[in-house]
Coordinates of C-alpha atoms in Angstrom, one line a residue:
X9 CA 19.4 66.8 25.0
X10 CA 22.5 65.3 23.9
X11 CA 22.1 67.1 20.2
X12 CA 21.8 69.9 22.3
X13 CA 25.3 69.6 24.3
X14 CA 26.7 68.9 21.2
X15 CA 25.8 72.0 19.6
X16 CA 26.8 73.7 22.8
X17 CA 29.8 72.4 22.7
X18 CA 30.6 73.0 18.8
X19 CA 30.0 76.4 19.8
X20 CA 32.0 77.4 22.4
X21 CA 35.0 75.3 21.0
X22 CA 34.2 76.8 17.5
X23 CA 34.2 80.1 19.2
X24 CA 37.2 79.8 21.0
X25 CA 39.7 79.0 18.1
X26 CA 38.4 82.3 16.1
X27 CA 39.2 84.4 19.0
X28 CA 42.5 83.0 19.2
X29 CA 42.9 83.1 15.3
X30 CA 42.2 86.6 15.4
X31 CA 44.6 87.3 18.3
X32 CA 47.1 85.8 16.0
X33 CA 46.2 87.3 12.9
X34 CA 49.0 90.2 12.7
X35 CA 51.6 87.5 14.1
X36 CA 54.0 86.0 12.0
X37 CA 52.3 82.2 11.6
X38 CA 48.8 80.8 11.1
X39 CA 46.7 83.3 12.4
X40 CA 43.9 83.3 9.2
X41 CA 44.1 79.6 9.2
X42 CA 43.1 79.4 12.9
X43 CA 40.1 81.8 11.9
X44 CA 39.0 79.7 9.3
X45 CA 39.6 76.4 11.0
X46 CA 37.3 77.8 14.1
X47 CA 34.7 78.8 11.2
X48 CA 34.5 75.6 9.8
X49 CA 34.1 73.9 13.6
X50 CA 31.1 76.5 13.8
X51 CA 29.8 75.2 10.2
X52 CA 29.5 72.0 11.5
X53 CA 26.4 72.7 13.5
X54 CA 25.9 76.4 12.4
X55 CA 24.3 78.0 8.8
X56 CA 25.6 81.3 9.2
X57 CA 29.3 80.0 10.1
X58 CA 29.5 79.1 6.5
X59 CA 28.1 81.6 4.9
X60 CA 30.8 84.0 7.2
X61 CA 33.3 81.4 6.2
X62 CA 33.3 81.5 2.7
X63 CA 32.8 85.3 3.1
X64 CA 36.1 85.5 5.3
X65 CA 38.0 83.5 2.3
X66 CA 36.9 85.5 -0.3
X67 CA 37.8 89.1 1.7
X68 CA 41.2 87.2 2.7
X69 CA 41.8 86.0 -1.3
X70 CA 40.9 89.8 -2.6
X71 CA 43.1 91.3 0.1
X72 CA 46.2 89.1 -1.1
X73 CA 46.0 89.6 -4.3
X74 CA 45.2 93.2 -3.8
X75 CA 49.0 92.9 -1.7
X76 CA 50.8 91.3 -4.7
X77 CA 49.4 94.2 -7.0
X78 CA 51.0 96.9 -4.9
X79 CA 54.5 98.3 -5.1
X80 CA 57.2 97.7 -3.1
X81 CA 56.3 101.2 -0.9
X82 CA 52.9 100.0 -0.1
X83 CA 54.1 96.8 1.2
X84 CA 56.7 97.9 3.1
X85 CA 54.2 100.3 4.5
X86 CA 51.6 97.6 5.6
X87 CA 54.6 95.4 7.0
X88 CA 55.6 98.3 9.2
X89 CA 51.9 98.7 10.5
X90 CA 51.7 95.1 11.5
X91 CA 54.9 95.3 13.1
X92 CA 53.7 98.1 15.2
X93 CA 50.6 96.1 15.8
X94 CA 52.4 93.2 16.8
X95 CA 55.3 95.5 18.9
X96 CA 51.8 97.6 20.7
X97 CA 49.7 94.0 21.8
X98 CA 53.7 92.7 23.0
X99 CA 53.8 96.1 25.1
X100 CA 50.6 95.8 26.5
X101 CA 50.6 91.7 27.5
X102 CA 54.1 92.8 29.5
X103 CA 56.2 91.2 27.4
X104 CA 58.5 94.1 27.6
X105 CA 58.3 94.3 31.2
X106 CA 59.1 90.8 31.9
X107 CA 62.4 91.3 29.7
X108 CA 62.9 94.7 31.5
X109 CA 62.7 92.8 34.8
X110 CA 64.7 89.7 33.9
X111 CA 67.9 92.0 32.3
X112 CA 67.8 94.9 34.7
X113 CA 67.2 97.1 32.4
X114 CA 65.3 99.5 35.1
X115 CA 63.1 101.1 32.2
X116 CA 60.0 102.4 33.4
X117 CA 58.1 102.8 30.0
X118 CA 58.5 98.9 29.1
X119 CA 56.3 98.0 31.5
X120 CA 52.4 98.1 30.3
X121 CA 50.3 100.6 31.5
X122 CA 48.0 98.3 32.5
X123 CA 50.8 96.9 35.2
X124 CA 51.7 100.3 36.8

């Protein structure tokens, strides 16, 4: 029973740092490194968390280094993509429409549609 809980446990704590690590992933910060820490909290316990872990790394390496190859164009084009990523997910959490609020602003379209 108690190995039991433990796993349990492993796997809803495990679980719940790679949802947040991917949450955070187009954010400026640690986003990856959450993902990978909550992977390795699900290895622990779980076979197939490190088999998607060292997956994950290798996709994560190759997609740096396929970054770095790229002109200046590209990357400015993928920086502009996670900054409308990061812009849409602030838009739809509110964020907007508490500052809309707070400075009086009185703009309708800050707001998220999921508030109106």
């Amino acid at each position: 029973m108690r190995r039991h809980t433990k796993k349990v446990l492993i796997a809803i704590v495990g679980g719940l740092v790679v949802l947040v690590g991917l949450v955070l992933v187009p954010y400026p910060g640690p986003g990856w490194l959450i993902v990978f820490g909550g992977l390795a909290i699900l290895a622990t316990e779980f076979e197939f968390a490190s088999k998607v872990l060292e997956y994950a790394k290798g996709k994560y390496d190759s997609w740096v280094n396929w970054i770095k190859r790229q002109n200046i164009f590209i990357r400015v084009i993928v920086l502009a993509l996670t900054g409308m990523v990061v812009l849409l997910t602030i838009w739809l959490v509110n964020g907007f429409g508490i500052l809309n609020s707070i400075l009086s602003f009185d703009q309708e379209w800050l707001v998220s549609p999921f508030l109106r």
